[in-house]
Every structure is written in C-alpha cells, then in structure tokens.
Short mmCIF file of C-alpha atoms and ligand atoms in Angstrom, two decimals:
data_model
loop_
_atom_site.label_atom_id
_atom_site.label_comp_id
_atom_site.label_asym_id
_atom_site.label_seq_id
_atom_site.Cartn_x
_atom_site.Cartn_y
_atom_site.Cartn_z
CA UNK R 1 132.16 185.40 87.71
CA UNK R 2 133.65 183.65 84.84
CA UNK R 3 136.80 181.87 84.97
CA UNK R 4 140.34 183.21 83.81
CA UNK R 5 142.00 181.93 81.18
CA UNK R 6 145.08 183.42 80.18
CA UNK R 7 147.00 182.58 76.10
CA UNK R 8 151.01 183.06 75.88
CA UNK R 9 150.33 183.78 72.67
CA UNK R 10 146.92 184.12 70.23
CA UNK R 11 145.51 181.80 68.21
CA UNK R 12 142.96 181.47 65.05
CA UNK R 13 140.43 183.93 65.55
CA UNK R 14 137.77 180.89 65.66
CA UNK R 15 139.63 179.18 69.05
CA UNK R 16 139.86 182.84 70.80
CA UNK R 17 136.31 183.40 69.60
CA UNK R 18 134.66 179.58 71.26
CA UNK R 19 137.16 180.64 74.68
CA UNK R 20 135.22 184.05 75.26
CA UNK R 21 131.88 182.14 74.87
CA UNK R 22 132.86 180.85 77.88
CA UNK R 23 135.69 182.57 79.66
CA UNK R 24 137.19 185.82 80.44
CA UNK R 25 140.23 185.50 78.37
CA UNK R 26 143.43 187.48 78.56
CA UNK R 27 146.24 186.82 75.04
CA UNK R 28 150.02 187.94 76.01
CA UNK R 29 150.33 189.88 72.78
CA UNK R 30 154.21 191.09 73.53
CA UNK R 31 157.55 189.64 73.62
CA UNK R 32 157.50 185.63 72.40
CA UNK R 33 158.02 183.64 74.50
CA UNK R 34 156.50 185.52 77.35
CA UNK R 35 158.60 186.56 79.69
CA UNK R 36 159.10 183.99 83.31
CA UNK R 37 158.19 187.37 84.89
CA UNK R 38 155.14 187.97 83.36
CA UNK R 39 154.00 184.36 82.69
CA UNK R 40 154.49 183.93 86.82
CA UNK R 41 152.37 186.76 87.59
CA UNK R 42 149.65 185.80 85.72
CA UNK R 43 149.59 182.21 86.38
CA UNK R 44 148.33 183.30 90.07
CA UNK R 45 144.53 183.83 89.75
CA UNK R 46 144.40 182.45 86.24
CA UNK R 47 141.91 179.19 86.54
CA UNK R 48 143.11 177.84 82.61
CA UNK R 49 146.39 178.59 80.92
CA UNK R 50 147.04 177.94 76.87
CA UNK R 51 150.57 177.59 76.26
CA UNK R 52 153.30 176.88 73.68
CA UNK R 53 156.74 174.96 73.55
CA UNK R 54 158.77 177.19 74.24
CA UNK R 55 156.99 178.69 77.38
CA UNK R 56 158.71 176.46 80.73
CA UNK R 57 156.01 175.81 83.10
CA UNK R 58 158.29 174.87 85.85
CA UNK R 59 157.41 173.49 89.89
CA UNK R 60 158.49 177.07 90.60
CA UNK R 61 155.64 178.43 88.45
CA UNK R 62 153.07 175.87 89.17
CA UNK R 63 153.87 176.46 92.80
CA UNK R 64 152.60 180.27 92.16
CA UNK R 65 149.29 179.24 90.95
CA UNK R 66 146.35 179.47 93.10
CA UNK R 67 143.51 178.09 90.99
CA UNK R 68 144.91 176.64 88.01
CA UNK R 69 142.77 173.62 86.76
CA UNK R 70 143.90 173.26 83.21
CA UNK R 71 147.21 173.56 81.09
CA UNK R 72 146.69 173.21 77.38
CA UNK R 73 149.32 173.36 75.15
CA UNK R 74 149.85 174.15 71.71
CA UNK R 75 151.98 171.37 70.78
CA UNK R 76 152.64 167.41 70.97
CA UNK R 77 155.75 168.04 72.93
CA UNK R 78 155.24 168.65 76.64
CA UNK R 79 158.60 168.60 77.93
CA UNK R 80 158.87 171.74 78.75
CA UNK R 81 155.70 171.92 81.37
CA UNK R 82 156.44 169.59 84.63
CA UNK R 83 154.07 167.50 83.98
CA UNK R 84 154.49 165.10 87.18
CA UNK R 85 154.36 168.26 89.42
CA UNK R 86 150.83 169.04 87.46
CA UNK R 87 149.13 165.87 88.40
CA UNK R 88 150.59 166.20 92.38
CA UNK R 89 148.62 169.91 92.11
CA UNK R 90 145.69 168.23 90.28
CA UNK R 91 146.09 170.38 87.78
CA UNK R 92 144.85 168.60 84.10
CA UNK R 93 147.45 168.64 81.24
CA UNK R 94 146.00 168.94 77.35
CA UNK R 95 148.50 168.48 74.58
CA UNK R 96 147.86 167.79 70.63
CA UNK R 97 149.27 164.60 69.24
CA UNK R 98 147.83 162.65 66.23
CA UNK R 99 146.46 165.87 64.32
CA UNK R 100 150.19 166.62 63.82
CA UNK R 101 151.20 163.20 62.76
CA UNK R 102 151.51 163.68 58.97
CA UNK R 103 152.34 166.69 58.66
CA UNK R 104 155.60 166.17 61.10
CA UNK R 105 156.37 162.93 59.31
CA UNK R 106 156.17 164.82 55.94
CA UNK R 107 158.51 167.66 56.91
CA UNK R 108 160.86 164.42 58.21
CA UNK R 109 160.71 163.40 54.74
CA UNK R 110 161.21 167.02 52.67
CA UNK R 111 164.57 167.32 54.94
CA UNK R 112 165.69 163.64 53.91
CA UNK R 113 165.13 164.50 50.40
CA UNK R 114 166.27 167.94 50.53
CA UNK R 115 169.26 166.71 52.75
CA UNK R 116 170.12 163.82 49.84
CA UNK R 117 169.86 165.62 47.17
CA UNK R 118 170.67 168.93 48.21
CA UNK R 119 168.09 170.94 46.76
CA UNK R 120 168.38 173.51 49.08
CA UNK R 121 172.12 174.33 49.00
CA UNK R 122 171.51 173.87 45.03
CA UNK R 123 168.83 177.02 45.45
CA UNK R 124 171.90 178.69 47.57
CA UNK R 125 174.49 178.13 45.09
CA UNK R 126 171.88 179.57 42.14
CA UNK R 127 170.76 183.05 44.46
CA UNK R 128 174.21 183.45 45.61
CA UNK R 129 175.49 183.23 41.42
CA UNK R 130 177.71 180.61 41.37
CA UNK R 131 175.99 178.38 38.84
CA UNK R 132 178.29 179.08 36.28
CA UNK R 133 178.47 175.67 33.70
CA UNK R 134 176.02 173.26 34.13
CA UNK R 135 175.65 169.45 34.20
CA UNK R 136 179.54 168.15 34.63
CA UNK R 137 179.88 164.34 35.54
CA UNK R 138 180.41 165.24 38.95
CA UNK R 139 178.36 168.44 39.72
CA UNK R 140 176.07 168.65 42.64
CA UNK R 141 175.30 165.16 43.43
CA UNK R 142 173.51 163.69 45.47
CA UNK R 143 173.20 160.29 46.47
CA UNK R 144 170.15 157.81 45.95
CA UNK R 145 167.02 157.15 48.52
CA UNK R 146 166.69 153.47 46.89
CA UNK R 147 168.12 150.80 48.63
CA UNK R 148 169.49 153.01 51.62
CA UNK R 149 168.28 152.60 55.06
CA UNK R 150 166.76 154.32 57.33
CA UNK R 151 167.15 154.32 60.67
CA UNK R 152 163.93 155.44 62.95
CA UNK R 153 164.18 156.49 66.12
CA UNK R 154 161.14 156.00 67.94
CA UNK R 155 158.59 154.04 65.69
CA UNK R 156 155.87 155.99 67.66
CA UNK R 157 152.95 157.89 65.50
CA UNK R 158 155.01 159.95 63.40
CA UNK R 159 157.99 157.78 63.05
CA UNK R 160 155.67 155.13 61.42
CA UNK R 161 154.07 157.74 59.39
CA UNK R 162 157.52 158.29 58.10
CA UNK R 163 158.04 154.70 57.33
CA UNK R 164 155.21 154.72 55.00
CA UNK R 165 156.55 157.52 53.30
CA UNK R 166 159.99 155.99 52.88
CA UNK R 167 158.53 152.57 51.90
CA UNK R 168 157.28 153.98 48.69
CA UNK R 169 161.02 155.29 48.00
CA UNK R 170 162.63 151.81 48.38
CA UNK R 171 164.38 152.39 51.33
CA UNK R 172 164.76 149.59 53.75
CA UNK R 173 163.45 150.57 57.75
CA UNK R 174 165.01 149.54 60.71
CA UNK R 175 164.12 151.12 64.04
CA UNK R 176 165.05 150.96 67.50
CA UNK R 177 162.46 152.03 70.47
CA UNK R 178 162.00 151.41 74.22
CA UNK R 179 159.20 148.59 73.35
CA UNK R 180 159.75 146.67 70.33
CA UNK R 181 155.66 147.21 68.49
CA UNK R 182 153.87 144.29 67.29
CA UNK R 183 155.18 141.51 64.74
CA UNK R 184 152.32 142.54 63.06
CA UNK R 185 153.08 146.09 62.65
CA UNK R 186 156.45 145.41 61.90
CA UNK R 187 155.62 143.65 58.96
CA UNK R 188 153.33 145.43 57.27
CA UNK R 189 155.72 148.83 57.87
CA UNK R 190 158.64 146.56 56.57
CA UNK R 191 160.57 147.48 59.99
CA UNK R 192 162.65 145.45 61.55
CA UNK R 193 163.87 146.01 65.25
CA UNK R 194 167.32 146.56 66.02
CA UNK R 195 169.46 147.56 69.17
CA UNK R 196 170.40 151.31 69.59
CA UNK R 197 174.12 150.84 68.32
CA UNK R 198 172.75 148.69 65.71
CA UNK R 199 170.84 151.88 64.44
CA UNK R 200 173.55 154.17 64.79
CA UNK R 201 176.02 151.79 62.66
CA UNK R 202 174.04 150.26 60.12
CA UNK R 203 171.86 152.92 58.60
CA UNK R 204 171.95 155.29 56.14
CA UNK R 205 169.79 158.04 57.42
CA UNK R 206 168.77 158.19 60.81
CA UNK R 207 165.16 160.04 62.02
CA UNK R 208 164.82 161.22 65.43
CA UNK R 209 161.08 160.47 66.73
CA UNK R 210 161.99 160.39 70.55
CA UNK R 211 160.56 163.12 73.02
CA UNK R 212 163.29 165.12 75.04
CA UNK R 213 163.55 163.81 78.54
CA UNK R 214 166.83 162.98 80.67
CA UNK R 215 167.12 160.06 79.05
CA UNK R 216 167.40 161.13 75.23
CA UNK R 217 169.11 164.93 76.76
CA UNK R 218 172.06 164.73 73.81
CA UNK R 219 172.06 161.40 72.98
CA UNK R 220 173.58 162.32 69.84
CA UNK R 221 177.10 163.33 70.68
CA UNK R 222 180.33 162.83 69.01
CA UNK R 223 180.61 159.31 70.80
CA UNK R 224 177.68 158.46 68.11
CA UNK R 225 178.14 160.31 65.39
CA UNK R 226 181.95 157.95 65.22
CA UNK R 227 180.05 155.06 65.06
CA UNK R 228 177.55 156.21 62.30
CA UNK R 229 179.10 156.12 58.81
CA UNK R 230 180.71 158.56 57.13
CA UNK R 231 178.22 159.02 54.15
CA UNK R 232 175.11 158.92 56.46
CA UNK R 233 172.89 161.66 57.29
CA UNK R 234 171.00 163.26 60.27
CA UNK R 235 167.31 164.31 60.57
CA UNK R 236 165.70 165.73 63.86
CA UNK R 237 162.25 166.94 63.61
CA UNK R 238 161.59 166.01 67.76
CA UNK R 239 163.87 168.27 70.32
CA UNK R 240 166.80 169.95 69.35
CA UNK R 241 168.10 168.78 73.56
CA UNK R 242 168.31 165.37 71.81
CA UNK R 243 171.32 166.17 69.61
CA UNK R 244 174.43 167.70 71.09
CA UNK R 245 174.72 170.33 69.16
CA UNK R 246 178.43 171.98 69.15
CA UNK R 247 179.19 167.77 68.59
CA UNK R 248 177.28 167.71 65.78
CA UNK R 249 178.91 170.98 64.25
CA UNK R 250 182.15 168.90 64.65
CA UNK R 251 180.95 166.02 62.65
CA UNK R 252 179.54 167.72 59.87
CA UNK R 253 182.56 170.06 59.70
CA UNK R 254 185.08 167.30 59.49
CA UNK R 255 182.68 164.96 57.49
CA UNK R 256 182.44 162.21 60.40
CA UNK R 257 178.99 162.49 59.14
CA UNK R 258 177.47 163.71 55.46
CA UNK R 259 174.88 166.04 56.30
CA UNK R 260 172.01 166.93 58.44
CA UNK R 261 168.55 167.97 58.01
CA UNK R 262 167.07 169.77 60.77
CA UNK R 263 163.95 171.17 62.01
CA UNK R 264 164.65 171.58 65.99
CA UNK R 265 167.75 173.34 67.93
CA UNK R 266 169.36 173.77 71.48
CA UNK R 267 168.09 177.00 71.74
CA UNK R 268 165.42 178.62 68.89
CA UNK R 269 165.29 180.35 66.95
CA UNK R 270 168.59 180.23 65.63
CA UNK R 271 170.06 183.60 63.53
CA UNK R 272 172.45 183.38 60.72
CA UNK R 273 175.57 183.58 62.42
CA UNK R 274 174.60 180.30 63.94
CA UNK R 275 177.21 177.92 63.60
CA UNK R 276 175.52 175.27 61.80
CA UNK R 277 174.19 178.61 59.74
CA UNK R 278 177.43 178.27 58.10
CA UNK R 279 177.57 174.96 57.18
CA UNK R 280 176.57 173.92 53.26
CA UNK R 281 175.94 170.23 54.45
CA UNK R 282 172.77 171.16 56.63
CA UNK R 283 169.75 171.76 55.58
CA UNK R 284 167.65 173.82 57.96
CA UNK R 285 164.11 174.72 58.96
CA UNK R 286 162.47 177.02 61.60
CA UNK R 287 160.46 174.50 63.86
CA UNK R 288 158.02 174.03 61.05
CA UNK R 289 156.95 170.22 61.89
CA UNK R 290 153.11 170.73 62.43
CA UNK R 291 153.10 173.94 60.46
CA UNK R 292 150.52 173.47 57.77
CA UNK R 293 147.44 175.32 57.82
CA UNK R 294 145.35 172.33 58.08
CA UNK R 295 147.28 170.92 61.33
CA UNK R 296 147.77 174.09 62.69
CA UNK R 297 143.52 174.72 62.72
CA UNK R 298 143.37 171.20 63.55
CA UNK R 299 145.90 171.77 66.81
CA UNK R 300 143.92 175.05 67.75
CA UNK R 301 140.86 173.30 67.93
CA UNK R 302 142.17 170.18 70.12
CA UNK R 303 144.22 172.67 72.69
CA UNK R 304 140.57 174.34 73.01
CA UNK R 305 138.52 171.05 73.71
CA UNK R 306 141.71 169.66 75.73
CA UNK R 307 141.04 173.17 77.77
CA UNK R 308 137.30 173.04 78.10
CA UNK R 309 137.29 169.04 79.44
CA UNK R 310 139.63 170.13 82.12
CA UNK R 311 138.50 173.27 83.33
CA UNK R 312 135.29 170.61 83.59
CA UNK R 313 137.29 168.67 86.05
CA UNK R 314 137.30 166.37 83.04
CA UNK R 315 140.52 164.56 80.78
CA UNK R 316 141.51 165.92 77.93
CA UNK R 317 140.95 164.06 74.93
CA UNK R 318 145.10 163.89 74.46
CA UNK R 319 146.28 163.81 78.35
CA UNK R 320 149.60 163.74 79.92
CA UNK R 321 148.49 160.67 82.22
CA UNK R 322 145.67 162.56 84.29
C1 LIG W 1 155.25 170.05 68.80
O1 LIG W 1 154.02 170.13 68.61
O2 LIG W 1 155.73 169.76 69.88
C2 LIG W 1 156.13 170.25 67.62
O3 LIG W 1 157.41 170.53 68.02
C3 LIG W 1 155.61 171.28 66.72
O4 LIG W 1 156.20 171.17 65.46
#
C-alpha cells in the first residue's frame, strides 16, 4: 500500500508528477485556504502533508493525525504550523529558505523604490486622468535613495541580500538583530549594528526581515512609528502580524510617517475597500515576495525533496530543528 500524501493546494505539474512516482496523492482543488474542516479530516490517515502559509497546522490538528511523518511547506515562513508540537509527535517539518532569498530581497527593494519615488501612485494618478500639466517645480516628487539610511530588521539571508542591493544605491545600512553577525560580515555589507530604538529613530527607511512569533506580534505600533521620523518610510515583505496594522493606518494618515511599501497584511488577501486601500502614500503588493517563476520552480522542487527525506524518517534539507 503506498503512503498518503495529501496537497492544500497543487503545484507545478513536474512536483505532482515525481509525488505519484511514489505516493498516492490527493490535491485540495477547492476553496483556498482549505477549509480547518476539511484540512482536519484529512490530516487523519494522511502519512505526508504539503502545505502553504496560510493553512494553520495547529496542536489541535496535529493532535488528529494518526500517521503523519512529514509536513512540507510551501514557503520560508513556518509560523503558522506548531512547529514545537511537530517535533513532540515526531513528526519532520520541511520548509524552503535560501531559494527565495533574492527574489524576496528584490521585491524589498521594488517597494523602496516604488515607495520613494512613487511610481506607482504616479501610474494611479495617469489611469485615473489626472495628469493634466506636466513637470512643475514641485510635481510628484519624490525624495532621493543616496545618502539615506536604511534600517534592516533582521540582517538574516534576505535582509543581507537587501543590503547588497541598497549598497549599490548609496544608501548607508544599519541593522538591528537578536545576534549582532560577524565584524567581518558587517564590513563587507557596510552594516553597522545598532539597538532597536536606534533603528527606529535614526533611519530613513526601515525593512522588516524578522519572522512572526510572540515576540515581533505588532512590534510596529503607534508607540514606534512616534519615534521614527516624519519623512521615513515603511517596508514589510516578512508577516503582516509584525506591524499593527489599524496603527499604521493612523500614521500614514496623519503623516507621523511618509509612506509604506508593503507586501504582507493582518489578514490576506486584502480587497479594495481595505483601509490602507485608500491611502495614496502606500504602495501595495499581493504577497508576491518569492513569486518569480524561477523561485517558485525552485520552492516546488525543495518542498518535494524536504517531503521525500522525511517520509524516509530522514531531515529535510531546510528543517525546522528536527
Ligand atoms: C514565505 O515563503 O514564507 C513568503 O512569505 C513567500 O513570499
């Protein structure tokens, strides 16, 4: 009998097409995310389970499982899968980090540029026909990426990634993290390490790179956003949990801060009548970090392996601890 291995959602034709090789695999091709209802009654005599981000693989759900060896998800993030609870049930979990790295950075960077010098409330104002005379003194601008800093949040992978990007731009990098990296590393990224209010007060544009967990849960909330300056701007490619997010509608709304550039939010997706939908000062993408065809191949085939080592009894090559 082969083993059961059940997909919240499908994946490129080549990943579904190496699982039957070697299981009997099931795809949820309904409602996204799967429903808690159906997701629970599966998970029961399923031996492997592919998941996604938005699909919360709770103690309640693990607790249903009967055979489950492997979680794989789709993604770098794992905070929505109980990951501690996993190991207790020996159950292996796969995630996809590194493959993502540049592509996340990158999307960082298009919202820091976009978010500077607002191209995309410049393609708003053009579609919506309210480019009427052109090039005044004072129209439209933007303000310069040279000699502005940016603040990093968690100089992990992608957070350095995005310092190379920025170095080439002339901005100056500081960063603050829970484990200060190597002198070494610090020099050749041209970072230097500062405390978390530092960050928050001194730079120009500040990059979220931290995972969500109760210690980051809306760490940006209107407390912060006071202390950062009025001309500086937001970008959050990690969890939208990390940024409060009715505070932030507050401080772009009464210009504590300048703008935003997002890619992540409380609750996704978000629909027009969203309130930071409204907003002119925030530029806004649908969870679009690792989306590039390249990284998004590259992510199907990791979750695959990451699968196959563990329903092995083997780790993952990317493994939350176990
Ligand atoms: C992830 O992989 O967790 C990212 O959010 C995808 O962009």
């Amino acid at each position: 009998m082969r083993k059961k291995v059940f997909l919240t959602r499908t994946l490129h034709d080549f990943a579904l097409k190496e699982l039957k090789k070697k299981y009997q695999i099931e795809v949820h091709r309904g409602k996204i995310p799967i429903p808690q209802t159906k997701l629970r009654s599966k998970i029961k005599d399923i031996d492997g389970l592919i998941c996604f981000p938005y699909d919360i693989i709770n103690k309640e759900t693990i607790d249903l499982a009967e055979n489950l060896k492997a979680i794989s998800t789709y993604s770098v993030g794992f905070d929505h899968i109980d990951t501690k609870y996993a190991k207790e049930k020996k159950i292996r979990v796969g995630y996809t980090p590194e493959v993502l790295t540049d592509a996340t950075a990158d999307l960082a960077f298009a919202l820091l540029l976009d978010s500077l010098r607002r191209v995309s409330e410049g393609d708003r104002i053009i579609r919506d026909g309210k480019w009427r005379v052109i090039y005044g003194a004072h129209d439209y601008v933007g303000v310069d990426l040279q000699g502005k800093t940016l603040g990093i949040l968690g100089l992990g992978r992608i957070g350095q990634t995005l310092a190379k990007r920025v170095k080439a731009f002339d901005m100056k990098i500081i960063y603050h993290n829970r484990n200060r990296i190597s002198k070494s590393k610090e020099k050749s990224l041209g970072a230097k390490y500062v405390s978390f209010e530092r960050l928050i007060t001194q730079s120009d544009v500040i990059s979220i790179h931290v995972p969500h967990t109760k210690e980051t849960d809306k760490m940006f909330n209107i407390k912060v956003f006071k202390k950062m300056k009025n001309s500086s701007f937001l970008i959050n490619t990690s969890r939208g949990k990390v940024v409060n997010e009715k505070d932030l509608v507050v401080a772009l709304k009464k210009k504590i801060i300048a703008g935003a550039g997002l890619d992540v939010f409380e609750q996704e997706p978000i629909g027009k009548n969203h309130p930071l939908a409204k907003l002119q000062n925030v530029v806004l993408a649908p969870h679009i970090g690792s989306s590039t065809k390249e990284t998004r191949a590259k992510m199907a085939e990791i979750t695959v392996k990451n699968l196959n080592l563990a329903m092995n009894g083997k780790k993952p090559i990317y493994s939350v601890g176990y």
